[in-house]
mmCIF file with all atom_site columns, C-alpha atoms in Angstrom:
data_model
loop_
_atom_site.group_PDB
_atom_site.id
_atom_site.type_symbol
_atom_site.label_atom_id
_atom_site.label_alt_id
_atom_site.label_comp_id
_atom_site.label_asym_id
_atom_site.label_entity_id
_atom_site.label_seq_id
_atom_site.pdbx_PDB_ins_code
_atom_site.Cartn_x
_atom_site.Cartn_y
_atom_site.Cartn_z
_atom_site.occupancy
_atom_site.B_iso_or_equiv
_atom_site.pdbx_formal_charge
_atom_site.auth_seq_id
_atom_site.auth_comp_id
_atom_site.auth_asym_id
_atom_site.auth_atom_id
_atom_site.pdbx_PDB_model_num
ATOM 1   C CA . UNK A 1 1   ? 63.534 -234.898 92.275  1.00 95.00 ? 1422 UNK A CA 1
ATOM 2   C CA . UNK A 1 2   ? 61.257 -232.757 94.425  1.00 96.00 ? 1423 UNK A CA 1
ATOM 3   C CA . UNK A 1 3   ? 62.352 -229.155 95.129  1.00 96.00 ? 1424 UNK A CA 1
ATOM 4   C CA . UNK A 1 4   ? 61.066 -227.046 98.053  1.00 95.00 ? 1425 UNK A CA 1
ATOM 5   C CA . UNK A 1 5   ? 62.585 -223.576 98.537  1.00 92.00 ? 1426 UNK A CA 1
ATOM 6   C CA . UNK A 1 6   ? 59.607 -222.097 100.431 1.00 89.00 ? 1427 UNK A CA 1
ATOM 7   C CA . UNK A 1 7   ? 60.968 -222.230 104.003 1.00 87.00 ? 1428 UNK A CA 1
ATOM 8   C CA . UNK A 1 8   ? 64.300 -221.277 105.511 1.00 91.00 ? 1429 UNK A CA 1
ATOM 9   C CA . UNK A 1 9   ? 65.915 -224.474 104.142 1.00 91.00 ? 1430 UNK A CA 1
ATOM 10  C CA . UNK A 1 10  ? 66.582 -225.178 100.472 1.00 93.00 ? 1431 UNK A CA 1
ATOM 11  C CA . UNK A 1 11  ? 65.243 -228.749 100.377 1.00 94.00 ? 1432 UNK A CA 1
ATOM 12  C CA . UNK A 1 12  ? 65.755 -231.277 97.579  1.00 96.00 ? 1433 UNK A CA 1
ATOM 13  C CA . UNK A 1 13  ? 64.293 -234.781 97.794  1.00 96.00 ? 1434 UNK A CA 1
ATOM 14  C CA . UNK A 1 14  ? 66.051 -237.166 95.403  1.00 95.00 ? 1435 UNK A CA 1
ATOM 15  C CA . UNK A 1 15  ? 63.335 -239.655 94.469  1.00 94.00 ? 1436 UNK A CA 1
ATOM 16  C CA . UNK A 1 16  ? 65.555 -241.707 92.145  1.00 90.00 ? 1437 UNK A CA 1
ATOM 17  C CA . UNK A 1 17  ? 68.642 -241.409 89.981  1.00 88.00 ? 1438 UNK A CA 1
ATOM 18  C CA . UNK A 1 18  ? 71.664 -239.196 90.508  1.00 91.00 ? 1439 UNK A CA 1
ATOM 19  C CA . UNK A 1 19  ? 72.310 -235.466 90.774  1.00 94.00 ? 1440 UNK A CA 1
ATOM 20  C CA . UNK A 1 20  ? 75.360 -233.236 91.014  1.00 93.00 ? 1441 UNK A CA 1
ATOM 21  C CA . UNK A 1 21  ? 74.909 -230.208 93.272  1.00 94.00 ? 1442 UNK A CA 1
ATOM 22  C CA . UNK A 1 22  ? 77.036 -227.041 93.187  1.00 91.00 ? 1443 UNK A CA 1
ATOM 23  C CA . UNK A 1 23  ? 75.775 -225.133 96.228  1.00 92.00 ? 1444 UNK A CA 1
ATOM 24  C CA . UNK A 1 24  ? 76.295 -221.423 96.849  1.00 87.00 ? 1445 UNK A CA 1
ATOM 25  C CA . UNK A 1 25  ? 76.949 -220.528 100.486 1.00 83.00 ? 1446 UNK A CA 1
ATOM 26  C CA . UNK A 1 26  ? 73.941 -219.025 102.291 1.00 86.00 ? 1447 UNK A CA 1
ATOM 27  C CA . UNK A 1 27  ? 74.145 -219.415 106.088 1.00 83.00 ? 1448 UNK A CA 1
ATOM 28  C CA . UNK A 1 28  ? 70.574 -218.166 106.500 1.00 88.00 ? 1449 UNK A CA 1
ATOM 29  C CA . UNK A 1 29  ? 69.204 -220.860 104.139 1.00 90.00 ? 1450 UNK A CA 1
ATOM 30  C CA . UNK A 1 30  ? 71.065 -224.175 104.428 1.00 90.00 ? 1451 UNK A CA 1
ATOM 31  C CA . UNK A 1 31  ? 70.865 -226.620 101.533 1.00 93.00 ? 1452 UNK A CA 1
ATOM 32  C CA . UNK A 1 32  ? 69.585 -230.129 102.282 1.00 94.00 ? 1453 UNK A CA 1
ATOM 33  C CA . UNK A 1 33  ? 69.218 -233.256 100.134 1.00 96.00 ? 1454 UNK A CA 1
ATOM 34  C CA . UNK A 1 34  ? 67.058 -236.147 101.345 1.00 95.00 ? 1455 UNK A CA 1
ATOM 35  C CA . UNK A 1 35  ? 67.602 -239.509 99.639  1.00 93.00 ? 1456 UNK A CA 1
ATOM 36  C CA . UNK A 1 36  ? 65.829 -242.468 101.232 1.00 84.00 ? 1457 UNK A CA 1
ATOM 37  C CA . UNK A 1 37  ? 67.495 -243.050 104.639 1.00 81.00 ? 1458 UNK A CA 1
ATOM 38  C CA . UNK A 1 38  ? 70.114 -240.356 104.119 1.00 88.00 ? 1459 UNK A CA 1
ATOM 39  C CA . UNK A 1 39  ? 70.018 -236.595 104.807 1.00 92.00 ? 1460 UNK A CA 1
ATOM 40  C CA . UNK A 1 40  ? 72.864 -234.365 103.513 1.00 92.00 ? 1461 UNK A CA 1
ATOM 41  C CA . UNK A 1 41  ? 73.177 -230.784 104.843 1.00 88.00 ? 1462 UNK A CA 1
ATOM 42  C CA . UNK A 1 42  ? 75.582 -228.220 103.407 1.00 85.00 ? 1463 UNK A CA 1
ATOM 43  C CA . UNK A 1 43  ? 76.187 -224.490 103.318 1.00 67.00 ? 1464 UNK A CA 1
ATOM 44  C CA . UNK A 1 44  ? 78.411 -224.313 100.218 1.00 73.00 ? 1465 UNK A CA 1
ATOM 45  C CA . UNK A 1 45  ? 80.090 -227.161 98.346  1.00 88.00 ? 1466 UNK A CA 1
ATOM 46  C CA . UNK A 1 46  ? 80.040 -229.389 95.271  1.00 93.00 ? 1467 UNK A CA 1
ATOM 47  C CA . UNK A 1 47  ? 78.858 -232.972 95.769  1.00 95.00 ? 1468 UNK A CA 1
ATOM 48  C CA . UNK A 1 48  ? 77.055 -235.846 94.056  1.00 95.00 ? 1469 UNK A CA 1
ATOM 49  C CA . UNK A 1 49  ? 74.188 -237.960 95.431  1.00 95.00 ? 1470 UNK A CA 1
ATOM 50  C CA . UNK A 1 50  ? 73.065 -241.167 93.715  1.00 90.00 ? 1471 UNK A CA 1
ATOM 51  C CA . UNK A 1 51  ? 70.118 -243.327 94.737  1.00 88.00 ? 1472 UNK A CA 1
ATOM 52  C CA . UNK A 1 52  ? 69.521 -246.835 93.419  1.00 83.00 ? 1473 UNK A CA 1
ATOM 53  C CA . UNK A 1 53  ? 67.960 -250.123 94.488  1.00 80.00 ? 1474 UNK A CA 1
ATOM 54  C CA . UNK A 1 54  ? 71.325 -251.184 95.955  1.00 78.00 ? 1475 UNK A CA 1
ATOM 55  C CA . UNK A 1 55  ? 71.712 -248.084 98.147  1.00 85.00 ? 1476 UNK A CA 1
ATOM 56  C CA . UNK A 1 56  ? 72.650 -244.405 98.280  1.00 89.00 ? 1477 UNK A CA 1
ATOM 57  C CA . UNK A 1 57  ? 76.044 -242.795 97.711  1.00 90.00 ? 1478 UNK A CA 1
ATOM 58  C CA . UNK A 1 58  ? 77.401 -239.317 98.430  1.00 94.00 ? 1479 UNK A CA 1
ATOM 59  C CA . UNK A 1 59  ? 80.682 -238.094 96.911  1.00 94.00 ? 1480 UNK A CA 1
ATOM 60  C CA . UNK A 1 60  ? 82.240 -234.701 97.712  1.00 95.00 ? 1481 UNK A CA 1
ATOM 61  C CA . UNK A 1 61  ? 84.135 -232.766 95.029  1.00 94.00 ? 1482 UNK A CA 1
ATOM 62  C CA . UNK A 1 62  ? 84.888 -229.662 97.140  1.00 93.00 ? 1483 UNK A CA 1
ATOM 63  C CA . UNK A 1 63  ? 83.894 -228.286 100.544 1.00 92.00 ? 1484 UNK A CA 1
ATOM 64  C CA . UNK A 1 64  ? 82.297 -230.510 103.177 1.00 92.00 ? 1485 UNK A CA 1
ATOM 65  C CA . UNK A 1 65  ? 78.922 -232.041 103.985 1.00 94.00 ? 1486 UNK A CA 1
ATOM 66  C CA . UNK A 1 66  ? 77.292 -233.379 107.113 1.00 92.00 ? 1487 UNK A CA 1
ATOM 67  C CA . UNK A 1 67  ? 75.221 -236.529 106.714 1.00 92.00 ? 1488 UNK A CA 1
ATOM 68  C CA . UNK A 1 68  ? 72.709 -238.297 108.903 1.00 90.00 ? 1489 UNK A CA 1
ATOM 69  C CA . UNK A 1 69  ? 72.213 -241.888 107.768 1.00 87.00 ? 1490 UNK A CA 1
ATOM 70  C CA . UNK A 1 70  ? 69.622 -243.702 109.868 1.00 83.00 ? 1491 UNK A CA 1
ATOM 71  C CA . UNK A 1 71  ? 70.670 -241.708 112.929 1.00 86.00 ? 1492 UNK A CA 1
ATOM 72  C CA . UNK A 1 72  ? 74.413 -242.195 112.371 1.00 88.00 ? 1493 UNK A CA 1
ATOM 73  C CA . UNK A 1 73  ? 76.270 -238.921 111.708 1.00 91.00 ? 1494 UNK A CA 1
ATOM 74  C CA . UNK A 1 74  ? 79.027 -238.676 109.091 1.00 92.00 ? 1495 UNK A CA 1
ATOM 75  C CA . UNK A 1 75  ? 81.150 -235.744 107.924 1.00 93.00 ? 1496 UNK A CA 1
ATOM 76  C CA . UNK A 1 76  ? 82.681 -235.874 104.469 1.00 94.00 ? 1497 UNK A CA 1
ATOM 77  C CA . UNK A 1 77  ? 85.164 -233.464 102.960 1.00 94.00 ? 1498 UNK A CA 1
ATOM 78  C CA . UNK A 1 78  ? 86.527 -233.161 99.429  1.00 94.00 ? 1499 UNK A CA 1
ATOM 79  C CA . UNK A 1 79  ? 87.714 -236.522 98.127  1.00 95.00 ? 1500 UNK A CA 1
ATOM 80  C CA . UNK A 1 80  ? 85.509 -238.633 100.370 1.00 96.00 ? 1501 UNK A CA 1
ATOM 81  C CA . UNK A 1 81  ? 82.604 -240.943 99.591  1.00 93.00 ? 1502 UNK A CA 1
ATOM 82  C CA . UNK A 1 82  ? 79.910 -242.602 101.694 1.00 93.00 ? 1503 UNK A CA 1
ATOM 83  C CA . UNK A 1 83  ? 78.013 -245.662 100.476 1.00 89.00 ? 1504 UNK A CA 1
ATOM 84  C CA . UNK A 1 84  ? 74.902 -246.733 102.392 1.00 88.00 ? 1505 UNK A CA 1
ATOM 85  C CA . UNK A 1 85  ? 73.613 -250.211 101.510 1.00 81.00 ? 1506 UNK A CA 1
ATOM 86  C CA . UNK A 1 86  ? 69.851 -250.445 101.015 1.00 75.00 ? 1507 UNK A CA 1
ATOM 87  C CA . UNK A 1 87  ? 69.521 -253.540 103.188 1.00 69.00 ? 1508 UNK A CA 1
ATOM 88  C CA . UNK A 1 88  ? 70.904 -253.777 105.761 1.00 62.00 ? 1509 UNK A CA 1
ATOM 89  C CA . UNK A 1 89  ? 71.543 -250.049 105.979 1.00 62.00 ? 1510 UNK A CA 1
ATOM 90  C CA . UNK A 1 90  ? 75.285 -249.937 106.708 1.00 72.00 ? 1511 UNK A CA 1
ATOM 91  C CA . UNK A 1 91  ? 77.551 -247.026 105.820 1.00 81.00 ? 1512 UNK A CA 1
ATOM 92  C CA . UNK A 1 92  ? 80.999 -247.468 104.255 1.00 86.00 ? 1513 UNK A CA 1
ATOM 93  C CA . UNK A 1 93  ? 83.363 -244.499 103.857 1.00 91.00 ? 1514 UNK A CA 1
ATOM 94  C CA . UNK A 1 94  ? 86.173 -244.424 101.322 1.00 91.00 ? 1515 UNK A CA 1
ATOM 95  C CA . UNK A 1 95  ? 88.373 -242.003 99.416  1.00 92.00 ? 1516 UNK A CA 1
ATOM 96  C CA . UNK A 1 96  ? 87.893 -240.739 95.881  1.00 90.00 ? 1517 UNK A CA 1
ATOM 97  C CA . UNK A 1 97  ? 89.915 -238.292 93.825  1.00 90.00 ? 1518 UNK A CA 1
ATOM 98  C CA . UNK A 1 98  ? 87.858 -235.070 93.755  1.00 92.00 ? 1519 UNK A CA 1
ATOM 99  C CA . UNK A 1 99  ? 88.080 -234.908 89.941  1.00 89.00 ? 1520 UNK A CA 1
ATOM 100 C CA . UNK A 1 100 ? 86.473 -238.383 89.777  1.00 87.00 ? 1521 UNK A CA 1
ATOM 101 C CA . UNK A 1 101 ? 83.288 -237.152 91.474  1.00 91.00 ? 1522 UNK A CA 1
ATOM 102 C CA . UNK A 1 102 ? 80.328 -237.079 89.055  1.00 89.00 ? 1523 UNK A CA 1
ATOM 103 C CA . UNK A 1 103 ? 82.331 -238.224 86.041  1.00 87.00 ? 1524 UNK A CA 1
ATOM 104 C CA . UNK A 1 104 ? 78.973 -239.392 84.644  1.00 88.00 ? 1525 UNK A CA 1
ATOM 105 C CA . UNK A 1 105 ? 78.447 -235.761 83.561  1.00 89.00 ? 1526 UNK A CA 1
ATOM 106 C CA . UNK A 1 106 ? 81.151 -236.319 80.905  1.00 89.00 ? 1527 UNK A CA 1
ATOM 107 C CA . UNK A 1 107 ? 79.862 -239.771 79.869  1.00 91.00 ? 1528 UNK A CA 1
ATOM 108 C CA . UNK A 1 108 ? 82.159 -241.873 82.045  1.00 92.00 ? 1529 UNK A CA 1
ATOM 109 C CA . UNK A 1 109 ? 81.801 -243.352 85.508  1.00 89.00 ? 1530 UNK A CA 1
ATOM 110 C CA . UNK A 1 110 ? 84.628 -244.374 87.833  1.00 87.00 ? 1531 UNK A CA 1
ATOM 111 C CA . UNK A 1 111 ? 83.965 -247.106 90.410  1.00 86.00 ? 1532 UNK A CA 1
ATOM 112 C CA . UNK A 1 112 ? 86.348 -248.038 93.210  1.00 84.00 ? 1533 UNK A CA 1
ATOM 113 C CA . UNK A 1 113 ? 85.710 -251.347 94.994  1.00 87.00 ? 1534 UNK A CA 1
ATOM 114 C CA . UNK A 1 114 ? 82.046 -251.264 93.927  1.00 88.00 ? 1535 UNK A CA 1
ATOM 115 C CA . UNK A 1 115 ? 79.795 -254.271 93.553  1.00 91.00 ? 1536 UNK A CA 1
ATOM 116 C CA . UNK A 1 116 ? 78.889 -255.511 90.082  1.00 95.00 ? 1537 UNK A CA 1
ATOM 117 C CA . UNK A 1 117 ? 75.283 -254.625 90.959  1.00 93.00 ? 1538 UNK A CA 1
ATOM 118 C CA . UNK A 1 118 ? 76.250 -250.975 91.634  1.00 89.00 ? 1539 UNK A CA 1
ATOM 119 C CA . UNK A 1 119 ? 77.980 -250.729 88.244  1.00 94.00 ? 1540 UNK A CA 1
ATOM 120 C CA . UNK A 1 120 ? 75.137 -252.439 86.391  1.00 95.00 ? 1541 UNK A CA 1
ATOM 121 C CA . UNK A 1 121 ? 72.552 -250.167 88.039  1.00 90.00 ? 1542 UNK A CA 1
ATOM 122 C CA . UNK A 1 122 ? 74.446 -247.152 86.686  1.00 90.00 ? 1543 UNK A CA 1
ATOM 123 C CA . UNK A 1 123 ? 74.745 -248.705 83.207  1.00 94.00 ? 1544 UNK A CA 1
ATOM 124 C CA . UNK A 1 124 ? 70.995 -249.469 83.172  1.00 92.00 ? 1545 UNK A CA 1
ATOM 125 C CA . UNK A 1 125 ? 70.314 -245.711 83.155  1.00 89.00 ? 1546 UNK A CA 1
ATOM 126 C CA . UNK A 1 126 ? 72.041 -245.453 79.767  1.00 91.00 ? 1547 UNK A CA 1
ATOM 127 C CA . UNK A 1 127 ? 70.991 -248.777 78.193  1.00 89.00 ? 1548 UNK A CA 1
ATOM 128 C CA . UNK A 1 128 ? 67.985 -249.165 75.921  1.00 87.00 ? 1549 UNK A CA 1
ATOM 129 C CA . UNK A 1 129 ? 66.306 -252.293 77.228  1.00 90.00 ? 1550 UNK A CA 1
ATOM 130 C CA . UNK A 1 130 ? 67.372 -254.502 80.109  1.00 94.00 ? 1551 UNK A CA 1
ATOM 131 C CA . UNK A 1 131 ? 70.601 -255.650 81.698  1.00 96.00 ? 1552 UNK A CA 1
ATOM 132 C CA . UNK A 1 132 ? 70.095 -258.722 83.884  1.00 96.00 ? 1553 UNK A CA 1
ATOM 133 C CA . UNK A 1 133 ? 72.550 -260.352 86.315  1.00 96.00 ? 1554 UNK A CA 1
ATOM 134 C CA . UNK A 1 134 ? 71.786 -264.053 86.598  1.00 93.00 ? 1555 UNK A CA 1
ATOM 135 C CA . UNK A 1 135 ? 72.915 -264.749 90.206  1.00 91.00 ? 1556 UNK A CA 1
ATOM 136 C CA . UNK A 1 136 ? 73.359 -263.052 93.589  1.00 91.00 ? 1557 UNK A CA 1
ATOM 137 C CA . UNK A 1 137 ? 77.017 -264.097 94.020  1.00 95.00 ? 1558 UNK A CA 1
ATOM 138 C CA . UNK A 1 138 ? 77.949 -262.320 90.787  1.00 96.00 ? 1559 UNK A CA 1
ATOM 139 C CA . UNK A 1 139 ? 76.044 -259.192 91.909  1.00 94.00 ? 1560 UNK A CA 1
ATOM 140 C CA . UNK A 1 140 ? 78.253 -258.924 95.012  1.00 93.00 ? 1561 UNK A CA 1
ATOM 141 C CA . UNK A 1 141 ? 81.664 -259.315 93.316  1.00 95.00 ? 1562 UNK A CA 1
ATOM 142 C CA . UNK A 1 142 ? 83.767 -256.164 93.702  1.00 95.00 ? 1563 UNK A CA 1
ATOM 143 C CA . UNK A 1 143 ? 85.364 -254.238 90.842  1.00 96.00 ? 1564 UNK A CA 1
ATOM 144 C CA . UNK A 1 144 ? 87.343 -251.068 90.199  1.00 94.00 ? 1565 UNK A CA 1
ATOM 145 C CA . UNK A 1 145 ? 87.291 -249.369 86.831  1.00 92.00 ? 1566 UNK A CA 1
ATOM 146 C CA . UNK A 1 146 ? 86.331 -246.514 84.546  1.00 92.00 ? 1567 UNK A CA 1
ATOM 147 C CA . UNK A 1 147 ? 83.348 -247.350 82.348  1.00 95.00 ? 1568 UNK A CA 1
ATOM 148 C CA . UNK A 1 148 ? 82.082 -245.540 79.238  1.00 94.00 ? 1569 UNK A CA 1
ATOM 149 C CA . UNK A 1 149 ? 78.389 -244.759 79.766  1.00 94.00 ? 1570 UNK A CA 1
ATOM 150 C CA . UNK A 1 150 ? 78.009 -243.823 76.085  1.00 93.00 ? 1571 UNK A CA 1
ATOM 151 C CA . UNK A 1 151 ? 78.715 -247.435 75.031  1.00 94.00 ? 1572 UNK A CA 1
ATOM 152 C CA . UNK A 1 152 ? 77.022 -249.690 77.579  1.00 93.00 ? 1573 UNK A CA 1
ATOM 153 C CA . UNK A 1 153 ? 77.795 -252.911 75.680  1.00 92.00 ? 1574 UNK A CA 1
ATOM 154 C CA . UNK A 1 154 ? 81.502 -252.119 75.707  1.00 94.00 ? 1575 UNK A CA 1
ATOM 155 C CA . UNK A 1 155 ? 81.241 -251.173 79.398  1.00 96.00 ? 1576 UNK A CA 1
ATOM 156 C CA . UNK A 1 156 ? 79.473 -254.464 80.204  1.00 95.00 ? 1577 UNK A CA 1
ATOM 157 C CA . UNK A 1 157 ? 82.213 -256.433 78.453  1.00 95.00 ? 1578 UNK A CA 1
ATOM 158 C CA . UNK A 1 158 ? 84.886 -254.450 80.333  1.00 96.00 ? 1579 UNK A CA 1
ATOM 159 C CA . UNK A 1 159 ? 83.056 -255.205 83.590  1.00 96.00 ? 1580 UNK A CA 1
ATOM 160 C CA . UNK A 1 160 ? 82.632 -258.931 82.882  1.00 96.00 ? 1581 UNK A CA 1
ATOM 161 C CA . UNK A 1 161 ? 86.070 -259.897 81.590  1.00 93.00 ? 1582 UNK A CA 1
ATOM 162 C CA . UNK A 1 162 ? 88.240 -259.324 84.718  1.00 93.00 ? 1583 UNK A CA 1
ATOM 163 C CA . UNK A 1 163 ? 85.824 -261.200 87.020  1.00 95.00 ? 1584 UNK A CA 1
ATOM 164 C CA . UNK A 1 164 ? 85.447 -264.250 84.772  1.00 94.00 ? 1585 UNK A CA 1
ATOM 165 C CA . UNK A 1 165 ? 81.874 -263.436 83.728  1.00 96.00 ? 1586 UNK A CA 1
ATOM 166 C CA . UNK A 1 166 ? 80.459 -263.124 80.237  1.00 95.00 ? 1587 UNK A CA 1
ATOM 167 C CA . UNK A 1 167 ? 77.746 -261.051 78.579  1.00 96.00 ? 1588 UNK A CA 1
ATOM 168 C CA . UNK A 1 168 ? 75.138 -262.746 76.415  1.00 95.00 ? 1589 UNK A CA 1
ATOM 169 C CA . UNK A 1 169 ? 72.983 -260.630 74.112  1.00 90.00 ? 1590 UNK A CA 1
ATOM 170 C CA . UNK A 1 170 ? 69.559 -262.105 73.374  1.00 91.00 ? 1591 UNK A CA 1
ATOM 171 C CA . UNK A 1 171 ? 68.296 -259.100 71.433  1.00 88.00 ? 1592 UNK A CA 1
ATOM 172 C CA . UNK A 1 172 ? 69.179 -255.423 71.146  1.00 84.00 ? 1593 UNK A CA 1
ATOM 173 C CA . UNK A 1 173 ? 66.990 -254.954 74.242  1.00 92.00 ? 1594 UNK A CA 1
ATOM 174 C CA . UNK A 1 174 ? 68.279 -257.753 76.507  1.00 95.00 ? 1595 UNK A CA 1
ATOM 175 C CA . UNK A 1 175 ? 71.803 -258.390 77.847  1.00 95.00 ? 1596 UNK A CA 1
ATOM 176 C CA . UNK A 1 176 ? 72.490 -261.013 80.541  1.00 96.00 ? 1597 UNK A CA 1
ATOM 177 C CA . UNK A 1 177 ? 75.612 -260.994 82.688  1.00 96.00 ? 1598 UNK A CA 1
ATOM 178 C CA . UNK A 1 178 ? 76.592 -264.591 83.654  1.00 94.00 ? 1599 UNK A CA 1
#
């Protein structure tokens, strides 16, 4: 993350990973988060931004945010989510319970109609070693669930079982989802 508070805008550039922002209202100094192709501007709210190889997501816990994603404007209020695919850059809005925003802070992550790749990218942040998905079709399968980030092996098994996949462990540092 790169932080620049020198001008009249409080500017955060999310270089990678995920961050939860609780923003205090200051009309004279708007708060802005840049994440790849996405710009989020707020005056006062609580929201989460996550950036990964698969894309960028914004989830709003309270308040509202304005977003510019590749020139397309979006407005999200509490309980809304925007997912922007990395390639091609297409936005998809959906609903989320406000108390499910940034559940990763408590060691869990809720996914609603997410791709297997999105879930695995989140689990990789908490896994020692590598998690590999062995084919593109499996990466794009959609799942909904609550996964325990403190036990990535258990989370991988919970992810694999309902979609007919399996997890193979080749060492403590390598898990392959087939």
